XYZ file of C-alpha atoms in Angstrom:
764
model
C 86.171 73.021 107.325
C 83.649 75.660 106.377
C 82.851 76.025 102.707
C 80.661 78.390 100.815
C 79.729 75.963 97.935
C 77.673 72.789 97.355
C 78.287 70.745 94.242
C 76.580 67.887 92.425
C 76.596 64.834 94.642
C 77.091 66.855 97.932
C 74.387 67.386 100.560
C 73.614 70.047 103.101
C 71.829 68.331 105.876
C 69.754 69.658 108.739
C 70.023 67.987 112.109
C 72.419 67.512 114.922
C 75.596 67.948 112.856
C 74.211 70.692 110.611
C 76.921 72.975 109.219
C 75.886 75.869 107.129
C 77.546 77.161 104.135
C 79.667 80.258 105.025
C 80.656 83.018 102.598
C 84.545 83.598 102.076
C 84.673 86.491 104.553
C 82.060 84.895 106.878
C 79.688 87.787 106.183
C 76.701 85.421 105.479
C 75.659 81.922 106.127
C 73.222 79.598 104.281
C 71.608 76.803 106.309
C 68.534 75.688 108.221
C 66.787 77.650 110.929
C 63.663 78.038 112.980
C 62.245 81.598 113.389
C 61.549 82.777 117.036
C 59.435 80.206 118.812
C 58.342 78.394 115.721
C 59.296 74.609 115.473
C 59.188 74.678 111.584
C 62.459 74.452 109.667
C 63.421 76.542 106.725
C 66.384 77.075 104.470
C 67.615 80.626 104.612
C 70.507 83.205 104.594
C 71.530 85.151 107.664
C 74.298 87.435 108.693
C 77.228 85.230 109.923
C 79.875 87.287 111.768
C 77.720 89.471 114.074
C 75.700 88.744 117.292
C 72.317 89.552 115.696
C 71.974 87.102 112.911
C 69.068 88.570 111.086
C 67.520 86.406 108.281
C 67.646 88.080 104.901
C 66.321 85.366 102.533
C 64.092 82.280 102.898
C 63.832 79.607 100.298
C 60.750 77.558 101.331
C 58.834 80.341 103.124
C 55.552 78.966 101.768
C 56.247 75.379 102.417
C 58.015 74.903 105.785
C 59.534 71.549 106.884
C 58.052 69.991 110.055
C 61.132 68.427 111.435
C 64.998 68.512 110.841
C 65.101 66.001 107.946
C 65.594 68.669 105.358
C 68.385 68.206 102.721
C 69.643 70.635 100.147
C 71.324 69.252 97.023
C 71.631 69.483 93.155
C 69.535 66.982 91.314
C 69.938 65.470 87.904
C 68.464 68.366 86.097
C 71.103 70.516 87.652
C 68.698 72.459 89.933
C 69.158 73.334 93.585
C 66.348 71.338 95.340
C 65.322 71.142 98.971
C 63.712 67.677 100.036
C 62.179 66.485 103.248
C 62.771 63.113 104.936
C 60.614 61.334 102.414
C 62.539 62.659 99.529
C 59.645 65.037 98.462
C 60.775 68.246 96.955
C 59.472 71.204 98.899
C 61.463 73.905 97.082
C 63.519 74.107 93.867
C 65.603 76.809 92.077
C 63.719 75.654 88.909
C 66.295 76.988 86.486
C 65.162 76.729 82.858
C 68.747 76.767 81.653
C 69.723 73.465 80.072
C 73.170 72.056 79.648
C 74.680 68.892 78.064
C 76.654 68.330 81.417
C 74.648 69.159 84.576
C 77.402 67.748 86.706
C 79.495 70.990 86.479
C 77.003 73.009 88.433
C 77.631 74.480 91.698
C 75.867 76.595 94.405
C 77.653 79.263 96.274
C 76.892 81.823 99.078
C 78.941 85.251 98.568
C 79.680 87.995 100.768
C 76.922 90.014 99.189
C 74.388 87.669 100.543
C 73.651 86.380 97.135
C 73.104 82.635 96.798
C 73.948 81.517 93.091
C 73.785 78.488 91.034
C 76.352 78.637 88.185
C 78.422 76.550 85.770
C 82.016 76.017 87.043
C 83.563 76.068 83.465
C 81.824 79.013 81.855
C 81.048 80.871 85.208
C 77.520 81.495 83.791
C 74.981 82.325 86.463
C 71.830 80.182 86.062
C 69.867 81.232 89.169
C 70.438 83.597 92.033
C 68.566 84.461 95.226
C 68.810 88.262 94.507
C 66.344 87.637 91.579
C 63.905 85.987 94.221
C 64.055 87.943 97.308
C 61.737 87.578 100.367
C 61.471 90.706 102.599
C 65.034 92.220 102.524
C 66.831 94.439 100.030
C 70.563 94.122 100.145
C 73.228 96.272 98.748
C 74.173 95.291 95.071
C 70.833 93.819 94.404
C 69.257 94.791 91.064
C 65.658 95.717 91.505
C 64.016 95.153 88.175
C 61.050 96.946 86.757
C 59.439 96.918 83.267
C 56.800 99.517 82.441
C 55.871 97.596 79.328
C 55.124 94.283 80.765
C 54.099 95.566 84.179
C 56.667 93.182 85.692
C 58.712 94.187 88.843
C 60.964 92.711 91.483
C 58.861 92.808 94.769
C 59.788 92.306 98.414
C 57.000 90.674 100.429
C 56.786 90.896 104.274
C 56.655 87.903 106.532
C 53.219 86.851 107.886
C 54.408 87.397 111.449
C 57.597 87.635 113.509
C 57.620 83.747 113.783
C 56.166 82.917 110.424
C 58.116 83.853 107.264
C 55.298 82.825 104.861
C 54.245 85.573 102.452
C 52.472 88.373 104.427
C 50.243 91.300 103.761
C 52.714 93.975 102.593
C 54.666 94.156 99.268
C 57.358 96.701 98.493
C 58.582 97.321 95.015
C 59.073 99.913 92.219
C 55.728 100.853 90.644
C 55.846 99.798 86.979
C 52.799 101.721 85.892
C 54.226 105.290 85.889
C 57.241 107.350 86.858
C 59.695 105.336 89.004
C 58.833 105.401 92.648
C 58.889 102.815 95.376
C 55.472 101.868 96.629
C 54.358 99.806 99.694
C 51.125 97.852 98.951
C 48.850 96.210 101.340
C 47.451 92.925 99.883
C 48.897 93.857 96.590
C 46.145 96.506 95.728
C 46.125 99.408 98.519
C 48.923 101.768 98.453
C 50.021 102.165 102.072
C 53.121 104.389 101.378
C 55.134 105.706 98.430
C 58.622 107.136 98.033
C 57.887 109.987 95.541
C 59.217 110.102 92.168
C 62.920 109.439 91.354
C 64.753 112.607 90.201
C 67.843 110.967 89.187
C 69.514 111.389 92.603
C 66.912 110.682 95.432
C 63.207 109.767 95.829
C 61.484 113.176 96.348
C 59.047 111.941 98.899
C 61.754 110.836 101.373
C 62.672 114.179 103.012
C 65.780 112.931 104.851
C 67.264 110.969 101.915
C 69.620 113.584 100.710
C 70.629 114.339 104.321
C 71.648 110.650 105.404
C 74.134 110.602 102.636
C 76.320 107.924 104.373
C 73.250 105.456 104.464
C 70.703 106.185 101.823
C 72.592 108.160 99.036
C 73.667 105.240 96.936
C 70.735 104.530 94.640
C 71.119 104.474 90.981
C 68.788 103.635 88.043
C 70.142 102.106 84.992
C 69.473 103.831 81.673
C 68.432 103.203 78.930
C 66.354 99.969 79.426
C 67.782 96.548 78.388
C 66.700 94.374 75.543
C 63.671 93.282 77.559
C 62.521 96.783 78.426
C 63.571 96.483 82.001
C 65.508 99.079 84.072
C 67.148 98.326 87.411
C 67.571 100.219 90.569
C 70.776 99.318 92.412
C 72.281 100.301 95.670
C 75.994 100.650 96.526
C 76.791 102.173 99.925
C 79.611 104.776 100.283
C 81.400 102.430 102.715
C 81.591 98.808 101.212
C 82.264 97.529 104.630
C 79.059 98.842 106.043
C 76.456 96.127 106.864
C 73.137 97.787 105.800
C 69.679 96.346 104.874
C 66.206 97.412 103.866
C 63.390 95.340 105.342
C 59.593 95.215 104.848
C 58.132 94.330 108.320
C 55.061 92.258 108.746
C 53.355 95.285 110.358
C 53.320 97.325 107.197
C 56.453 99.364 107.743
C 59.720 99.640 105.681
C 63.051 100.231 107.609
C 66.566 100.979 106.753
C 68.944 99.342 109.283
C 72.659 99.541 109.787
C 74.815 97.386 112.013
C 76.373 99.383 114.892
C 79.556 97.490 115.929
C 79.996 99.657 119.041
C 76.763 98.608 120.501
C 76.451 95.323 118.800
C 73.064 95.956 117.333
C 71.059 97.031 114.231
C 70.316 100.793 114.311
C 67.281 102.132 112.503
C 67.978 105.221 110.529
C 64.753 105.502 108.529
C 61.345 104.160 108.692
C 58.320 104.490 106.333
C 55.597 105.430 106.545
C 55.999 107.633 109.599
C 52.369 108.469 109.862
C 48.991 107.439 108.507
C 47.776 109.346 105.598
C 45.150 106.914 104.172
C 42.176 109.257 104.758
C 43.643 112.112 102.654
C 42.546 115.599 102.839
C 39.552 117.586 101.645
C 39.128 121.253 100.604
C 38.222 123.597 103.329
C 36.470 126.173 101.151
C 34.528 124.962 98.113
C 35.518 126.389 94.731
C 33.299 128.942 92.948
C 32.368 126.463 90.453
C 30.987 124.213 93.343
C 28.725 126.932 94.849
C 25.856 128.929 93.514
C 27.322 132.273 94.608
C 29.662 134.549 93.179
C 32.395 135.713 95.513
C 35.374 136.347 93.144
C 37.283 134.195 90.802
C 39.138 131.204 92.011
C 42.902 131.389 91.964
C 45.871 129.167 92.068
C 48.043 128.748 95.280
C 51.596 127.579 94.724
C 52.965 125.093 97.164
C 56.736 124.552 97.062
C 58.716 121.367 98.386
C 55.907 119.101 98.021
C 55.684 115.332 97.700
C 53.243 115.101 94.805
C 50.108 113.215 95.662
C 48.975 109.693 94.457
C 46.354 109.291 91.839
C 44.390 106.177 90.692
C 45.495 106.918 87.179
C 49.138 106.694 86.034
C 49.320 109.947 84.205
C 51.799 111.805 86.572
C 52.398 114.580 84.161
C 48.988 116.036 84.455
C 47.798 116.782 87.997
C 43.796 117.401 87.916
C 42.466 116.100 91.287
C 38.703 116.008 91.484
C 38.237 115.102 95.185
C 40.810 113.929 97.530
C 44.566 114.549 97.585
C 46.028 111.395 98.791
C 49.619 111.183 100.355
C 50.316 114.982 99.940
C 53.220 116.268 102.064
C 55.151 119.596 102.331
C 58.657 119.508 103.316
C 61.022 122.072 104.452
C 63.259 121.481 101.588
C 63.233 119.370 98.277
C 60.219 118.019 96.585
C 58.285 119.645 93.716
C 55.975 122.525 93.215
C 52.204 121.937 93.222
C 49.625 124.568 91.956
C 46.436 124.161 93.675
C 43.117 125.989 92.597
C 41.599 127.443 95.731
C 38.743 129.733 96.597
C 39.261 133.480 96.279
C 38.429 133.798 99.941
C 41.495 131.872 101.002
C 43.834 133.834 98.825
C 42.377 137.039 100.348
C 42.971 135.620 103.766
C 46.528 134.915 102.971
C 46.987 138.492 101.505
C 45.441 140.116 104.677
C 47.714 137.830 106.713
C 50.726 138.836 104.720
C 49.894 142.562 105.021
C 49.477 142.013 108.916
C 52.911 140.370 108.918
C 54.580 142.992 106.880
C 53.214 145.747 109.084
C 54.230 143.793 112.183
C 57.828 143.238 110.924
C 58.133 146.882 110.019
C 57.097 148.069 113.518
C 59.346 145.394 114.918
C 62.291 146.546 112.996
C 61.837 150.280 113.998
C 61.578 149.262 117.733
C 64.535 146.939 117.235
C 66.531 149.752 115.669
C 65.758 152.023 118.460
C 66.756 149.363 121.002
C 69.954 148.583 119.145
C 70.899 152.332 119.229
C 70.352 152.548 122.941
C 72.319 149.381 123.507
C 75.271 150.545 121.316
C 75.480 153.746 123.243
C 75.270 151.753 126.597
C 78.145 149.522 125.329
C 80.399 152.444 124.439
C 80.288 153.699 128.052
C 81.074 150.179 129.413
C 84.540 149.021 130.297
C 85.826 146.236 128.149
C 86.675 143.168 130.378
C 88.261 141.066 127.616
C 90.364 141.637 124.681
C 90.360 139.393 121.563
C 93.252 139.099 119.176
C 92.590 136.671 116.363
C 94.774 137.012 113.307
C 98.490 137.978 114.272
C 101.466 137.123 112.442
C 103.113 136.068 115.522
C 100.393 134.350 117.449
C 96.748 134.307 118.198
C 95.517 134.237 121.720
C 92.418 134.868 123.824
C 93.284 137.119 126.862
C 90.914 136.622 129.829
C 90.590 139.109 132.586
C 89.479 137.230 135.533
C 89.398 140.207 138.081
C 85.634 140.357 137.607
C 85.088 136.662 137.198
C 85.883 135.395 140.803
C 83.521 133.247 142.741
C 83.817 132.636 146.571
C 84.037 129.276 148.179
C 82.008 128.170 151.038
C 83.211 129.095 154.545
C 84.816 125.805 155.206
C 87.012 125.743 152.110
C 88.640 129.078 151.834
C 88.732 131.777 149.163
C 89.965 130.722 145.582
C 89.736 131.678 142.077
C 88.034 129.029 139.827
C 88.931 130.725 136.522
C 92.235 130.327 134.829
C 94.202 133.242 136.284
C 95.386 135.327 133.250
C 96.295 132.253 131.350
C 95.909 132.711 127.578
C 94.757 130.049 125.107
C 97.143 130.181 122.065
C 96.726 128.486 118.744
C 99.084 125.723 119.593
C 96.169 124.361 121.601
C 93.246 125.732 119.674
C 93.342 126.414 115.863
C 91.968 129.636 114.681
C 89.794 129.772 111.529
C 89.441 132.781 109.438
C 85.930 134.209 109.018
C 86.182 133.588 105.266
C 86.812 129.908 105.958
C 83.614 129.638 108.124
C 81.591 131.640 105.666
C 82.712 129.285 102.868
C 82.027 126.129 104.909
C 78.520 127.162 105.928
C 77.600 128.635 102.604
C 77.424 132.110 104.178
C 75.432 130.912 107.101
C 72.639 129.653 104.876
C 69.354 129.081 106.532
C 69.246 125.515 105.236
C 72.517 124.755 107.141
C 71.050 125.993 110.428
C 70.965 122.889 112.732
C 69.321 124.600 115.740
C 69.487 127.401 118.291
C 70.365 127.510 121.950
C 71.281 129.970 124.596
C 74.454 130.712 122.822
C 72.980 131.517 119.535
C 72.456 129.520 116.092
C 74.421 126.412 115.211
C 75.220 125.739 111.544
C 76.539 122.679 109.809
C 79.597 123.298 107.516
C 81.995 121.403 105.338
C 85.680 122.519 105.271
C 87.767 122.401 102.058
C 89.112 119.024 102.955
C 85.643 117.657 103.137
C 85.431 117.545 106.907
C 81.900 118.178 108.386
C 81.793 120.705 111.144
C 79.163 122.287 113.483
C 79.645 126.140 114.110
C 78.288 127.893 117.096
C 77.924 131.561 116.357
C 77.474 133.906 119.293
C 74.240 135.770 118.929
C 73.817 139.424 119.983
C 70.628 138.270 121.540
C 72.299 135.395 123.424
C 71.022 134.563 126.866
C 74.607 133.567 127.479
C 77.374 135.907 126.340
C 81.141 136.675 126.107
C 81.921 135.250 129.518
C 80.384 131.838 128.679
C 82.055 131.960 125.244
C 85.548 132.468 126.799
C 84.903 130.014 129.535
C 83.984 127.368 126.986
C 87.207 127.990 124.958
C 89.335 127.798 128.022
C 87.799 124.628 129.287
C 86.962 122.443 126.353
C 90.366 123.234 124.521
C 92.312 121.432 127.103
C 89.888 118.432 127.386
C 90.234 115.289 125.282
C 87.895 112.235 125.823
C 85.811 110.025 123.650
C 82.693 110.992 125.536
C 83.177 114.802 125.380
C 82.403 116.785 122.177
C 85.673 117.928 120.469
C 86.426 121.587 119.875
C 88.140 121.951 116.510
C 88.986 125.620 116.743
C 87.408 129.132 116.908
C 86.973 132.322 115.070
C 87.132 136.021 116.286
C 86.886 138.772 113.613
C 85.095 141.896 114.256
C 81.901 141.282 115.960
C 81.937 137.660 115.003
C 82.703 135.080 117.810
C 82.306 131.406 116.758
C 83.220 128.020 118.042
C 83.933 125.199 115.647
C 83.017 121.618 116.708
C 83.100 118.128 115.300
C 79.767 117.375 113.579
C 77.275 115.121 115.270
C 74.981 113.456 112.749
C 72.624 111.935 115.352
C 71.667 115.069 117.026
C 71.158 115.162 120.872
C 69.996 112.294 123.182
C 66.574 113.950 123.713
C 65.774 113.744 120.071
C 65.556 109.839 120.614
C 64.516 109.489 124.241
C 61.435 111.834 124.340
C 60.135 111.159 120.831
C 57.540 108.352 120.890
C 58.294 107.552 117.195
C 62.102 107.241 117.720
C 62.223 105.649 121.218
C 62.284 102.174 119.832
C 65.437 103.007 117.982
C 67.335 103.119 121.264
C 66.747 99.780 122.896
C 68.056 98.876 126.379
C 71.539 97.764 125.182
C 72.103 101.109 123.460
C 70.635 103.065 126.373
C 72.903 101.366 128.919
C 75.889 101.911 126.678
C 74.916 105.735 126.448
C 74.604 105.807 130.226
C 78.094 104.248 130.730
C 79.491 106.702 128.162
C 78.059 109.737 129.934
C 79.351 108.421 133.411
C 82.851 108.016 132.011
C 82.708 111.590 130.505
C 81.753 113.029 133.854
C 84.435 110.857 135.636
C 87.005 112.339 133.364
C 85.848 115.885 133.971
C 85.797 115.382 137.857
C 88.941 113.335 138.356
C 91.058 112.299 135.446
C 91.366 115.476 133.196
C 94.190 117.937 133.595
C 91.598 120.359 135.044
C 88.944 119.433 137.593
C 85.772 120.700 136.047
C 82.224 121.017 137.216
C 79.883 121.017 134.104
C 76.746 122.692 135.954
C 74.467 122.248 133.019
C 74.306 118.431 132.308
C 70.976 117.395 130.737
C 69.711 115.170 128.023
C 69.874 117.817 125.249
C 73.555 118.452 126.108
C 74.427 114.802 125.326
C 75.178 114.531 121.672
C 75.371 111.282 119.621
C 78.030 110.601 116.794
C 77.529 108.339 113.811
C 77.996 105.299 115.967
C 75.486 106.625 118.689
C 78.305 107.135 121.133
C 77.364 109.938 123.709
C 79.409 113.092 123.936
C 78.900 115.718 126.709
C 78.628 119.229 125.122
C 77.893 122.778 126.254
C 80.672 123.905 128.627
C 79.601 127.630 128.705
C 78.430 127.162 132.318
C 81.245 125.000 133.495
C 83.695 125.909 136.296
C 87.266 124.783 137.202
C 88.298 123.705 140.720
C 91.991 124.182 141.758
C 93.899 122.302 144.119
C 91.993 120.303 146.714
C 88.863 122.506 146.451
C 85.795 120.583 146.941
C 82.992 123.129 146.815
C 82.192 126.721 145.799
C 79.358 128.983 145.642
C 78.078 131.688 143.342
C 75.830 134.788 143.486
C 74.662 133.826 139.921
C 72.768 130.528 139.605
C 72.742 129.155 135.969
C 71.390 125.938 134.843
C 68.265 124.111 133.752
C 65.140 123.561 135.798
C 64.732 119.972 136.850
C 68.439 119.176 136.767
C 69.854 121.582 139.560
C 70.685 120.105 142.953
C 68.956 121.464 146.057
C 72.102 123.192 147.425
C 72.905 124.766 144.103
C 69.488 126.031 143.429
C 68.640 127.373 146.790
C 72.044 128.379 148.027
C 74.298 128.766 144.963
C 76.614 126.164 146.256
C 78.131 123.670 143.672
C 80.610 120.802 143.604
C 81.159 117.564 141.737
C 78.076 116.263 143.657
C 75.873 118.893 141.812
C 76.925 117.124 138.580
C 76.156 113.789 140.279
C 72.596 114.930 140.979
C 72.114 116.040 137.357
C 73.331 112.720 136.223
C 70.782 111.019 138.484
C 68.030 112.857 136.862
C 69.246 112.209 133.354
C 69.602 108.505 134.272
C 65.939 108.282 135.286
C 65.005 109.968 132.055
C 66.856 107.565 129.957
C 65.366 104.616 131.782
C 61.811 105.922 131.630
C 61.672 107.848 128.391
C 60.128 110.761 130.376
C 61.175 114.261 131.093
C 61.720 114.984 134.735
C 59.281 117.996 134.580
C 56.615 115.951 132.679
C 55.017 114.873 135.892
C 55.057 118.383 137.534
C 51.174 118.427 137.508
C 50.756 115.002 139.014
C 50.645 114.000 142.709
C 54.281 113.124 142.549
C 55.455 116.518 141.412
C 58.397 115.189 139.285
C 59.836 112.094 137.735
C 62.183 111.816 140.837
C 59.065 111.795 143.074
C 57.360 109.198 140.964
C 60.551 107.049 140.815
C 60.829 107.220 144.710
C 57.207 106.216 144.944
C 57.669 103.157 142.878
C 61.086 102.372 144.520
C 59.499 102.339 147.965
C 56.645 100.106 146.909
C 58.802 97.490 145.175
C 57.553 98.605 141.657
C 60.546 100.121 140.099
C 60.236 98.115 136.948
C 57.026 100.065 136.069
C 59.384 103.197 135.560
C 61.133 101.565 132.584
C 59.947 102.733 129.226
C 57.277 100.478 127.958
C 58.983 100.356 124.595
C 61.901 98.472 126.062
C 60.324 97.035 129.369
C 59.905 93.434 127.979
C 63.258 93.221 126.086
C 65.504 95.054 128.500
C 67.981 93.529 131.100
C 65.743 93.743 134.076
C 68.717 93.563 136.636
C 70.485 96.344 134.774
C 67.533 98.595 134.526
C 66.565 98.136 138.216
C 70.205 98.892 139.240
C 70.154 102.017 137.115
C 67.106 103.333 138.913
C 68.633 102.355 142.415
C 71.826 104.293 141.541
C 69.799 107.273 140.251
C 68.019 107.393 143.590
C 71.361 107.551 145.222
C 72.425 110.384 143.038
C 69.416 112.538 143.725
C 69.541 112.461 147.463
C 69.149 115.869 149.107
C 72.312 115.889 150.802
C 75.533 116.192 148.581
C 77.532 114.411 151.085
C 75.432 111.282 150.816
C 75.526 111.244 147.018
C 78.235 108.759 145.570
C 81.033 110.319 143.373
C 81.207 109.408 139.696
C 83.850 106.802 140.398
C 81.516 105.000 142.727
C 78.539 105.559 140.316
C 80.335 103.809 137.433
C 81.415 101.041 139.668
C 77.830 100.305 140.797
C 76.509 100.654 137.249
C 78.990 98.193 135.840
C 79.299 95.549 138.555
C 76.665 93.017 139.505
C 78.328 92.276 142.779
C 78.753 95.951 144.041
C 76.720 96.539 147.323
C 74.292 99.453 146.813
C 73.465 101.619 149.862
C 69.885 102.412 150.706
C 68.828 105.903 149.449
C 67.161 108.573 151.499
C 63.928 110.185 150.272
C 64.652 113.179 147.968
C 62.269 115.532 149.648
C 63.385 118.409 147.433
C 61.354 117.231 144.571
C 59.073 114.616 145.981
C 55.954 116.924 145.899
C 54.570 119.639 143.786
C 54.670 122.101 146.899
C 58.347 121.700 147.606
C 59.333 121.724 143.754
C 61.761 124.554 142.891
C 60.118 127.654 141.432
C 61.695 129.171 138.413
C 61.371 132.748 139.775
C 62.658 132.294 143.181
C 65.174 134.709 144.675
C 67.105 134.198 147.962
C 68.424 137.765 148.139
C 66.982 140.730 146.509
C 70.460 141.996 145.704
C 71.309 139.002 143.811
C 70.217 138.060 140.312
C 69.514 134.417 139.433
C 69.275 132.936 135.979
C 67.158 129.726 136.035
C 65.944 128.457 132.750
C 64.145 125.879 130.867
C 65.563 123.404 128.502
C 64.534 125.564 125.547
C 66.755 128.545 126.686
C 70.241 127.322 127.752
C 70.439 124.491 125.487
C 73.211 124.934 122.952
C 72.625 121.818 120.955
C 74.582 120.678 117.858
C 71.814 119.041 115.890
C 72.444 116.759 112.856
C 70.234 117.206 109.676
């Protein structure tokens, strides 16, 4: 039977029948292990009830056992001791506490990850692993720092991935000045620092106040205790959350949280995110440094600054003489810094400001003239839609589809693919008042803006009940418009699936038209896939889970929902990620509904994103479920490779599809896999994904699989995959689609880049 304690006279032995101590809720285990490929044995603590049993503490890190003869027990002095096969002590708790009866001492591993030696009768703790950490900081630890004695509790990295002996990097609170976390290299060179503690956050970590669920739990005890020490503690907002802070052997510090849905640790923060070791130097010397007189030096104020490091500890007086080390300016938070600069730099800024002011004034005048002309034009234009928002009886959106028909292909008959005159009432879609939205977004505060897309700006908001929301506000300059706005309401209000973004409501008052969505804290998929600094945060297991989620969302749209829907603008930036990194398809402004047994339709207005549109849609305006399959194939290649489809446009392959086909036909598909995950990924799954992608991007829509077949092929090791045909449409630069093409001079086409039509709900 598993136990969490070891008493005097009991032994925890390594070897064939080794059974670790297990905490009451099975959160942590204490026992013997060998890291990686090492054959040395160590006594340590690791997570117990999850798949990735990350080690958080090592007892004998500097003195490993050479075999499995190790034994942990409590000796006659009442100390925890680790001995080898020759009864030689290789590690001891070395408690200085004495007792008349050492037999009443017990060691216990707790669900916090703390291993304690205490007295059974008085419950007095004599020694605990939390006071002797290795490389990992866990919630409820007390990080000690004493400015009088210079003493602090430090976390030291491993020597390497397979060697837990003390490495080159140490993390701790600097005891010589204002409280801040510092990462030292070889105990003397500052590699990174957090910025000073302001009673709520560390000012040098720009995202700390934003990642409230993960990082906003630090507290500093005050006043100091009888020894002069103060303590930093961390308590997460969710006590069930598995979270750890680790100093890596390569000199970085990471905050990791266990993601149960994908069974892996997710990295939410990493420091330092860049190399600042060389500092910066003045561009223009000060007057006192030159032998000429060109006006008096002046002071320039920089706001939202992470204050620089100095060799001296007097942080209250900032008088740099040469280099400014680790100086950063953020978009928000931080401190104000007044820097003495040459007069010429101030004059340049003044001239620049004047030029900006003049430019803005001219722009405003021209914009006013344009707005007046546009207003006069709109007054003459027939109104095709009527909006009624706040009504004592009901609130509906009335859609006139007389001007919104699209004709099908010759072999499928003429149909309407919009909802014919059907209204969306508040029983299906709640309506928010403008005052509610204004209060939630702090009057559309600039700091709450998450991003901008073809629809307009997107704001983060918080409702009265505390629910976080994302608000899409239709812009007067929107590349989309009222038709797309109505279309998105009609469609997404009727859709409910875990892999589709959820529409919470809408708002129409006066000229304001807004959609209210659930808030996605992890931004969009392209934020991770195409950023070299964040690609390693999405390993293969997570990428494959995202691929499966997108496929299930598309299958729901095409087959399983109440309406049969073609998205028409599926791309990486339209895949949002929730707190658990689950994918959710978004942006239904371009989507269309198919009725009855309709399989295909065509349009005189081609909308979508370059690189994702199928050949028949881009060249003929013909779209179907197979158009979305093509887009999914492109998206699949991007997720696997970490490259944009258009990133290879200037190469001999013309596109990512062309490059993937070249590697596929030469038996080198593995080379397409993102180098960040190539070694650790499931090779069979990755190659199968590439094969499925090549089937999805075939030129002929009839030869592409439907999403049901795609999902089956992705999830089955035994499914037989057809041999794909060469996708000639994008196989060379010469045949690549041109953004400005036109099939008929009487038709207008809207073909755009990711930056234009992307309506992305971005987390901050």
